[in-house]
Coordinates of C-alpha atoms in Angstrom, one line a residue:
Chain A
M1 CA -68.1 -47.8 -59.4
N2 CA -67.5 -46.8 -55.8
I3 CA -67.1 -43.1 -55.1
N4 CA -66.0 -41.4 -51.9
I5 CA -68.2 -38.6 -50.8
L6 CA -66.6 -35.9 -48.6
A7 CA -68.8 -34.2 -46.1
F8 CA -68.4 -30.9 -44.2
G9 CA -70.3 -29.0 -41.5
I10 CA -73.6 -30.4 -40.7
A11 CA -73.4 -33.0 -43.5
K12 CA -70.4 -34.6 -41.6
D13 CA -72.6 -34.8 -38.5
I14 CA -75.5 -36.3 -40.5
F15 CA -73.2 -38.9 -42.1
G16 CA -71.4 -39.5 -38.8
S17 CA -68.1 -39.3 -40.8
P18 CA -66.1 -36.9 -42.9
V19 CA -66.3 -39.4 -45.8
I20 CA -68.6 -42.1 -46.9
E21 CA -68.6 -44.5 -49.9
L22 CA -71.4 -44.6 -52.4
E23 CA -71.9 -47.2 -55.2
L24 CA -72.9 -45.6 -58.5
T25 CA -73.6 -46.8 -62.0
N26 CA -71.3 -45.4 -64.7
N27 CA -73.5 -42.6 -65.9
A28 CA -74.6 -41.4 -62.5
T29 CA -75.4 -37.7 -62.3
V30 CA -75.3 -35.2 -59.4
S31 CA -79.1 -35.6 -59.2
N32 CA -78.7 -39.4 -58.7
I33 CA -76.1 -38.8 -55.9
K34 CA -78.5 -36.5 -54.1
Y35 CA -81.3 -39.0 -54.4
L36 CA -79.2 -41.9 -53.0
L37 CA -77.8 -39.7 -50.2
E38 CA -81.3 -38.5 -49.2
Q39 CA -82.5 -42.1 -49.2
R40 CA -79.7 -43.2 -46.9
Y41 CA -79.6 -40.0 -44.8
P42 CA -83.2 -38.5 -44.8
R43 CA -82.0 -35.6 -42.5
L44 CA -80.3 -34.1 -45.5
K45 CA -83.8 -33.1 -46.8
Q46 CA -84.3 -30.9 -43.7
L47 CA -81.4 -28.6 -44.7
S48 CA -82.1 -25.2 -46.1
S49 CA -80.3 -26.4 -49.2
Y50 CA -77.1 -28.2 -50.1
M51 CA -74.9 -28.5 -53.2
I52 CA -72.7 -31.1 -54.6
A53 CA -69.1 -30.1 -55.6
V54 CA -67.2 -32.1 -58.1
N55 CA -63.4 -31.5 -58.3
N56 CA -63.7 -28.4 -56.1
E57 CA -66.4 -26.7 -58.3
Y58 CA -70.1 -26.4 -57.6
A59 CA -71.8 -29.0 -59.9
L60 CA -75.1 -28.9 -61.8
P61 CA -77.8 -31.5 -61.3
E62 CA -77.2 -33.0 -64.7
D63 CA -73.4 -33.2 -64.5
T64 CA -72.1 -36.8 -64.6
I65 CA -69.6 -38.3 -62.2
H66 CA -66.4 -40.0 -63.4
H67 CA -64.3 -42.5 -61.6
H68 CA -61.6 -40.3 -60.2
D69 CA -63.7 -37.3 -59.4
E70 CA -63.5 -35.7 -56.0
V71 CA -67.2 -35.4 -54.8
A72 CA -68.3 -33.4 -51.8
V73 CA -71.5 -32.4 -50.1
I74 CA -71.7 -28.7 -49.4
P75 CA -74.3 -27.7 -46.9
P76 CA -75.2 -23.9 -46.6
V77 CA -72.0 -22.0 -46.1
S78 CA -71.5 -19.6 -43.2
G79 CA -67.9 -18.3 -43.3
G80 CA -66.8 -14.8 -42.8
Chain B
M1 CA -48.2 -11.0 -56.9
N2 CA -51.2 -8.8 -56.2
T3 CA -53.3 -11.3 -54.3
E4 CA -52.8 -13.3 -51.1
I5 CA -55.3 -15.8 -50.0
K6 CA -54.8 -18.0 -46.9
I7 CA -56.8 -20.3 -44.7
L8 CA -55.1 -20.4 -41.3
D9 CA -55.6 -22.3 -38.0
T10 CA -53.6 -19.6 -36.0
P11 CA -54.7 -16.1 -35.0
L12 CA -54.8 -13.6 -37.9
D13 CA -52.3 -10.8 -37.9
V14 CA -54.5 -7.8 -38.8
A15 CA -51.6 -5.3 -38.9
G16 CA -49.5 -7.7 -41.1
C17 CA -52.5 -8.0 -43.5
I18 CA -52.7 -4.2 -43.9
D19 CA -48.9 -3.9 -44.4
W20 CA -49.1 -6.5 -47.1
V21 CA -51.6 -4.5 -49.3
M22 CA -49.7 -1.2 -48.8
S23 CA -48.1 0.2 -51.9
P24 CA -46.6 3.5 -53.0
D25 CA -49.2 3.6 -55.8
A26 CA -52.1 3.3 -53.2
G27 CA -54.2 6.2 -52.0
G28 CA -56.6 4.3 -50.0
I29 CA -57.0 0.9 -48.2
D30 CA -60.2 -0.5 -47.0
V31 CA -60.1 -3.3 -44.5
F32 CA -62.9 -5.6 -43.2
V33 CA -62.2 -7.3 -39.9
G34 CA -64.8 -9.9 -38.8
T35 CA -65.0 -10.5 -35.1
V36 CA -66.8 -13.1 -33.0
R37 CA -69.9 -11.6 -31.4
N38 CA -70.8 -12.6 -27.8
A39 CA -74.4 -13.4 -28.7
T40 CA -76.7 -14.5 -31.5
K41 CA -80.3 -13.4 -31.3
G42 CA -79.7 -12.5 -27.6
K43 CA -78.3 -16.0 -26.7
P44 CA -74.8 -15.9 -25.3
V45 CA -72.2 -17.6 -27.5
V46 CA -69.4 -19.5 -25.7
R47 CA -67.2 -20.1 -28.8
L48 CA -67.2 -20.7 -32.5
E49 CA -65.8 -23.4 -34.6
F50 CA -64.9 -22.9 -38.3
E51 CA -64.3 -25.6 -40.8
A52 CA -63.3 -25.3 -44.4
Y53 CA -63.2 -27.5 -47.5
E54 CA -59.8 -26.0 -48.0
P55 CA -58.8 -26.6 -51.7
M56 CA -62.3 -25.6 -52.9
A57 CA -62.4 -22.6 -50.5
I58 CA -59.1 -21.3 -51.9
K59 CA -60.4 -21.8 -55.5
E60 CA -63.6 -19.9 -54.8
L61 CA -61.7 -17.1 -53.1
E62 CA -59.4 -16.9 -56.1
K63 CA -62.5 -16.5 -58.3
I64 CA -63.9 -13.7 -56.1
T65 CA -60.6 -11.8 -56.0
Q66 CA -60.1 -12.2 -59.8
Q67 CA -63.6 -10.9 -60.3
S68 CA -62.7 -7.9 -58.1
F69 CA -59.7 -7.1 -60.2
A70 CA -61.9 -7.3 -63.3
K71 CA -64.5 -5.0 -61.8
W72 CA -62.4 -2.3 -60.1
P73 CA -58.9 -0.8 -60.6
L74 CA -57.2 -2.4 -57.5
I75 CA -53.6 -2.7 -56.5
R76 CA -53.6 -5.5 -53.9
V77 CA -56.1 -7.8 -52.4
L78 CA -55.7 -10.0 -49.3
V79 CA -58.1 -12.5 -47.8
H80 CA -57.1 -14.4 -44.6
H81 CA -59.7 -16.7 -43.1
R82 CA -59.2 -18.6 -39.9
I83 CA -60.5 -22.1 -39.0
G84 CA -60.7 -24.0 -35.8
I85 CA -61.9 -22.9 -32.4
L86 CA -62.4 -19.1 -31.8
S87 CA -63.5 -17.3 -28.7
V88 CA -65.6 -14.1 -28.5
G89 CA -63.6 -11.1 -29.8
E90 CA -61.3 -13.2 -32.0
V91 CA -61.0 -12.5 -35.7
P92 CA -62.3 -15.1 -38.2
V93 CA -61.6 -13.1 -41.3
V94 CA -59.6 -10.1 -42.6
I95 CA -60.1 -8.7 -46.1
A96 CA -57.8 -5.8 -47.2
V97 CA -57.9 -4.0 -50.5
S98 CA -55.7 -1.2 -51.7
A99 CA -56.4 1.0 -54.7
A100 CA -55.3 4.4 -56.1
H101 CA -58.7 5.8 -55.2
R102 CA -60.8 4.9 -52.2
D103 CA -64.1 4.2 -53.9
A104 CA -62.7 1.1 -55.6
A105 CA -61.2 -0.2 -52.4
F106 CA -64.5 0.2 -50.5
D107 CA -66.6 -1.3 -53.3
A108 CA -64.3 -4.3 -53.8
C109 CA -63.9 -5.0 -50.0
R110 CA -67.6 -5.1 -49.5
Y111 CA -68.1 -7.2 -52.7
I112 CA -65.5 -9.8 -51.4
I113 CA -67.0 -10.2 -48.0
D114 CA -70.6 -10.4 -49.3
T115 CA -69.6 -13.0 -52.0
L116 CA -67.4 -15.0 -49.6
K117 CA -70.4 -15.4 -47.3
Q118 CA -72.5 -16.7 -50.2
T119 CA -70.2 -19.1 -52.0
V120 CA -67.0 -20.0 -50.1
P121 CA -67.2 -23.5 -48.5
I122 CA -66.5 -22.5 -44.9
W123 CA -68.9 -23.4 -42.1
K124 CA -69.4 -21.9 -38.7
K125 CA -70.7 -23.7 -35.7
E126 CA -72.0 -21.7 -32.7
I127 CA -71.5 -23.3 -29.4
F128 CA -73.9 -22.1 -26.6
E129 CA -74.1 -23.1 -23.0
D130 CA -76.8 -25.7 -23.8
G131 CA -76.0 -26.9 -27.3
E132 CA -74.5 -26.1 -30.7
V133 CA -75.8 -25.1 -34.1
W134 CA -74.3 -25.1 -37.6
V135 CA -75.2 -21.5 -38.7
A136 CA -77.6 -21.3 -41.7
A137 CA -77.9 -25.1 -42.0
H138 CA -81.7 -25.2 -41.4
P139 CA -84.5 -23.0 -42.6
Chain C
M1 CA -66.9 6.4 -24.6
N2 CA -67.8 5.2 -28.0
T3 CA -65.8 7.8 -30.0
E4 CA -62.1 8.7 -30.3
I5 CA -61.0 11.6 -32.4
K6 CA -57.4 12.7 -32.5
I7 CA -55.1 15.0 -34.5
L8 CA -51.6 13.7 -34.1
D9 CA -48.1 14.8 -35.3
T10 CA -46.6 11.3 -34.8
P11 CA -47.1 8.1 -37.0
L12 CA -50.6 6.6 -36.6
D13 CA -50.9 3.2 -35.0
V14 CA -53.2 1.4 -37.3
A15 CA -53.3 -1.8 -35.3
G16 CA -54.0 0.1 -32.1
C17 CA -56.9 2.0 -33.8
I18 CA -58.5 -1.3 -34.8
D19 CA -58.0 -2.7 -31.3
W20 CA -59.7 0.4 -29.9
V21 CA -63.0 -0.2 -31.8
M22 CA -63.1 -3.9 -31.1
S23 CA -65.9 -5.0 -28.8
P24 CA -67.6 -8.3 -27.8
D25 CA -70.8 -6.9 -29.3
A26 CA -69.2 -6.3 -32.7
G27 CA -69.6 -8.6 -35.6
G28 CA -67.8 -6.5 -38.1
I29 CA -65.2 -3.7 -38.3
D30 CA -64.5 -1.6 -41.4
V31 CA -61.3 0.4 -41.5
F32 CA -60.2 3.0 -44.0
V33 CA -56.4 3.7 -44.1
G34 CA -55.3 6.6 -46.2
T35 CA -51.8 6.3 -47.6
V36 CA -49.6 8.9 -49.3
R37 CA -49.4 8.1 -53.1
N38 CA -46.1 8.4 -54.9
A39 CA -47.6 10.5 -57.7
T40 CA -50.4 13.0 -58.6
K41 CA -51.5 13.0 -62.2
G42 CA -48.3 11.2 -63.1
K43 CA -46.0 13.7 -61.4
P44 CA -43.8 12.2 -58.6
V45 CA -44.6 13.4 -55.1
V46 CA -41.6 13.9 -52.8
R47 CA -43.6 14.4 -49.6
L48 CA -46.8 15.8 -48.2
E49 CA -47.4 18.4 -45.5
F50 CA -50.7 18.4 -43.6
E51 CA -51.9 21.3 -41.5
A52 CA -55.0 21.5 -39.4
Y53 CA -57.1 24.2 -37.7
E54 CA -57.1 21.9 -34.8
P55 CA -60.0 23.0 -32.5
M56 CA -62.3 23.4 -35.5
A57 CA -61.2 20.2 -37.1
I58 CA -62.0 18.3 -33.9
K59 CA -65.4 20.0 -33.7
E60 CA -66.2 19.1 -37.3
L61 CA -65.1 15.5 -36.8
E62 CA -67.3 15.3 -33.7
K63 CA -70.3 16.5 -35.8
I64 CA -69.5 13.8 -38.4
T65 CA -69.2 11.0 -35.9
Q66 CA -72.3 12.1 -34.1
Q67 CA -74.2 12.1 -37.4
S68 CA -72.9 8.6 -38.0
F69 CA -74.2 7.3 -34.7
A70 CA -77.6 8.9 -35.6
K71 CA -77.7 7.3 -39.0
W72 CA -76.5 3.8 -38.3
P73 CA -76.4 1.3 -35.3
L74 CA -72.7 1.6 -34.5
I75 CA -70.7 0.4 -31.6
R76 CA -67.4 2.4 -31.7
V77 CA -65.9 5.0 -34.1
L78 CA -62.3 6.2 -34.2
V79 CA -60.8 8.9 -36.4
H80 CA -57.1 9.7 -36.2
H81 CA -55.6 12.2 -38.6
R82 CA -52.0 13.0 -38.8
I83 CA -50.4 16.4 -39.4
G84 CA -46.9 17.5 -40.3
I85 CA -44.5 16.1 -42.9
L86 CA -45.3 12.7 -44.4
S87 CA -43.4 10.6 -46.9
V88 CA -44.8 8.3 -49.6
G89 CA -46.4 5.2 -48.1
E90 CA -47.1 6.9 -44.7
V91 CA -50.6 7.1 -43.3
P92 CA -52.4 10.5 -43.0
V93 CA -55.7 9.1 -41.8
V94 CA -57.3 6.0 -40.1
I95 CA -61.0 5.7 -39.7
A96 CA -62.3 2.6 -37.9
V97 CA -65.9 1.7 -37.3
S98 CA -67.4 -1.3 -35.4
A99 CA -71.0 -2.5 -35.5
A100 CA -73.0 -5.6 -34.8
H101 CA -73.5 -6.0 -38.5
R102 CA -71.1 -5.2 -41.3
D103 CA -73.4 -3.1 -43.6
A104 CA -73.6 -0.3 -41.0
A105 CA -69.8 -0.4 -40.5
F106 CA -69.1 -0.1 -44.2
D107 CA -71.7 2.7 -44.8
A108 CA -70.5 4.7 -41.8
C109 CA -66.8 4.4 -42.6
R110 CA -67.3 5.6 -46.1
Y111 CA -69.6 8.4 -45.0
I112 CA -67.0 9.6 -42.5
I113 CA -64.1 9.7 -44.9
D114 CA -66.2 11.3 -47.7
T115 CA -67.5 14.0 -45.3
L116 CA -64.1 14.6 -43.7
K117 CA -62.7 15.4 -47.1
Q118 CA -65.5 18.0 -47.7
T119 CA -65.8 19.8 -44.4
V120 CA -62.9 19.2 -41.9
P121 CA -60.4 22.1 -41.9
I122 CA -57.3 20.2 -42.7
W123 CA -55.0 21.1 -45.7
K124 CA -52.6 19.1 -47.7
K125 CA -49.6 20.5 -49.6
E126 CA -47.9 18.3 -52.2
I127 CA -44.2 18.8 -52.6
F128 CA -42.8 17.9 -56.0
E129 CA -39.2 18.0 -57.2
D130 CA -39.8 21.5 -58.8
G131 CA -42.4 23.1 -56.5
E132 CA -45.3 22.7 -54.2
V133 CA -49.1 23.0 -54.4
W134 CA -51.9 23.3 -51.8
V135 CA -54.3 20.6 -53.0
A136 CA -57.7 21.8 -54.3
A137 CA -56.8 25.5 -53.6
H138 CA -57.2 26.7 -57.1
P139 CA -59.9 25.8 -59.8
Chain D
M1 CA -62.7 47.2 -33.4
N2 CA -59.6 45.3 -34.4
I3 CA -60.0 41.6 -35.1
N4 CA -57.3 39.0 -35.6
I5 CA -57.9 36.8 -38.6
L6 CA -56.3 33.3 -38.5
A7 CA -55.1 31.9 -41.8
F8 CA -54.4 28.3 -42.8
G9 CA -53.1 26.5 -45.9
I10 CA -52.8 28.7 -48.9
A11 CA -54.4 31.6 -47.1
K12 CA -51.4 31.7 -44.7
D13 CA -49.1 31.9 -47.8
I14 CA -51.2 34.7 -49.3
F15 CA -51.1 36.7 -46.1
G16 CA -47.5 35.9 -45.5
S17 CA -48.5 35.2 -41.9
P18 CA -50.6 32.8 -39.8
V19 CA -52.6 35.7 -38.4
I20 CA -53.3 39.3 -39.5
E21 CA -55.2 42.1 -38.0
L22 CA -58.3 43.8 -39.6
E23 CA -60.0 47.0 -38.5
L24 CA -63.8 46.5 -38.6
T25 CA -66.8 48.6 -37.7
N26 CA -69.0 47.3 -34.9
N27 CA -71.7 45.7 -37.2
A28 CA -69.3 44.1 -39.6
T29 CA -70.5 40.9 -41.3
V30 CA -68.6 38.0 -42.8
S31 CA -69.3 39.5 -46.2
N32 CA -67.6 42.7 -45.1
I33 CA -64.6 40.7 -43.9
K34 CA -64.3 38.9 -47.3
Y35 CA -64.5 42.3 -49.1
L36 CA -61.8 43.8 -47.0
L37 CA -59.5 40.8 -47.3
E38 CA -59.9 40.6 -51.0
Q39 CA -59.1 44.3 -51.3
R40 CA -55.9 43.9 -49.4
Y41 CA -55.0 40.4 -50.8
P42 CA -56.4 40.1 -54.3
R43 CA -55.0 36.6 -54.7
L44 CA -57.8 35.3 -52.4
K45 CA -60.1 35.8 -55.4
Q46 CA -58.2 33.2 -57.4
L47 CA -59.0 30.4 -55.0
S48 CA -61.7 27.8 -55.9
S49 CA -63.6 29.1 -52.9
Y50 CA -63.0 30.0 -49.3
M51 CA -65.1 30.2 -46.2
I52 CA -64.9 32.3 -43.0
A53 CA -65.2 30.4 -39.7
V54 CA -66.3 32.2 -36.5
N55 CA -65.6 30.5 -33.2
N56 CA -64.8 27.2 -34.9
E57 CA -68.0 27.1 -37.0
Y58 CA -68.5 27.8 -40.7
A59 CA -70.2 31.3 -40.8
L60 CA -72.8 32.6 -43.2
P61 CA -72.2 35.8 -45.2
E62 CA -74.7 37.8 -43.2
D63 CA -73.4 36.7 -39.7
T64 CA -72.0 39.6 -37.7
I65 CA -68.7 39.6 -35.9
H66 CA -68.3 40.4 -32.2
H67 CA -65.3 41.7 -30.4
H68 CA -64.0 38.4 -28.9
D69 CA -64.9 36.2 -31.8
E70 CA -62.2 33.9 -33.2
V71 CA -62.2 34.5 -37.0
A72 CA -60.4 32.3 -39.5
V73 CA -60.0 32.0 -43.3
I74 CA -60.7 28.5 -44.5
P75 CA -59.5 27.8 -48.0
P76 CA -60.7 24.6 -49.8
V77 CA -60.0 21.7 -47.4
S78 CA -58.0 18.7 -48.5
G79 CA -57.5 16.4 -45.6
G80 CA -57.8 12.6 -45.5

């Protein structure tokens, strides 16, 4: 399945776009997404940390992704 | 309703925020007003840019305010966060909390800003004379 | 000057107080706004009357703000206290503190209101439907 | 010497006046003032506590009063 990945802050700069498409197998996990992203965008590994959000919630590495999920890369937050 | 959460791309109305949390049951209101500093580690800041993942930011702020009502006897809680381009002296965030007694208002207001800075998906870019930096992005 | 202390017999201007402590060096402002509650121990309050021993109240407030500057790295501190007759919902006190970092602003603001309530010669009379009481006067 | 004693809050109600006059000997202390006041206004003893201020400062029981001092009765404060 193809999943759109939203990007914010520095992740948007690294991707060069506010959204990219990733091709995933059906049982793909958050971990798998991070691996694929880091393969394609090695600069992600230089961040202090980053999280994946699924449907507007922080996701765990073992969470699996479903077809209509909204997936986003969340670099270190700095609001306030 | 006892909670108002907004992400806005226009200047925040601090006085309006305080009016919103006022209540005849309240004895004390604590308000945190963030302001854009003119320098970071001695380096002059030209302006800031704030970006939010809006639906998730609202959801995380709702969690924080709900936790605050669970932890302290509060009357009203307001969080307004601005996004877009801000100059030095402008206000990126206002948090206002009213309670019958002031200790709860102080504790909750501080908890909300501390937690907001840790969990709410909002990002700040500092623009200097000679470049720009996403705050906290790199070690 | 980095400190403004006033005892006023007119409504306090909360927004003006916050503007006064704003500074390009500030990263955070904490503000405490006292408000007149509609009841004390369940008994409806009709109005309040505040009275101050003005020269001594100013002197004690100066001590408290000086102590705050000694204890925390602050930028500006403002204390406005109202006297006279106040209705429910009106504001008897505004304390605003700006600092480069928010922890200092929170700590100092809380210290100032806590100490004000212990040492500054200002008295509050609660007027009920059926009588009146000087708060804290009797055991 | 005669000294004016300023009164605030409930002390003003007890004295029935914002200022009263007290006749003191030359070496009178804050303690002596409290004794004289409580003799003349026994309701003062029912307060949670009260202090004497001299020249806009809280005074100690052993402090002595001088002719031009500004003396005030400070019942429990309740500002804020």
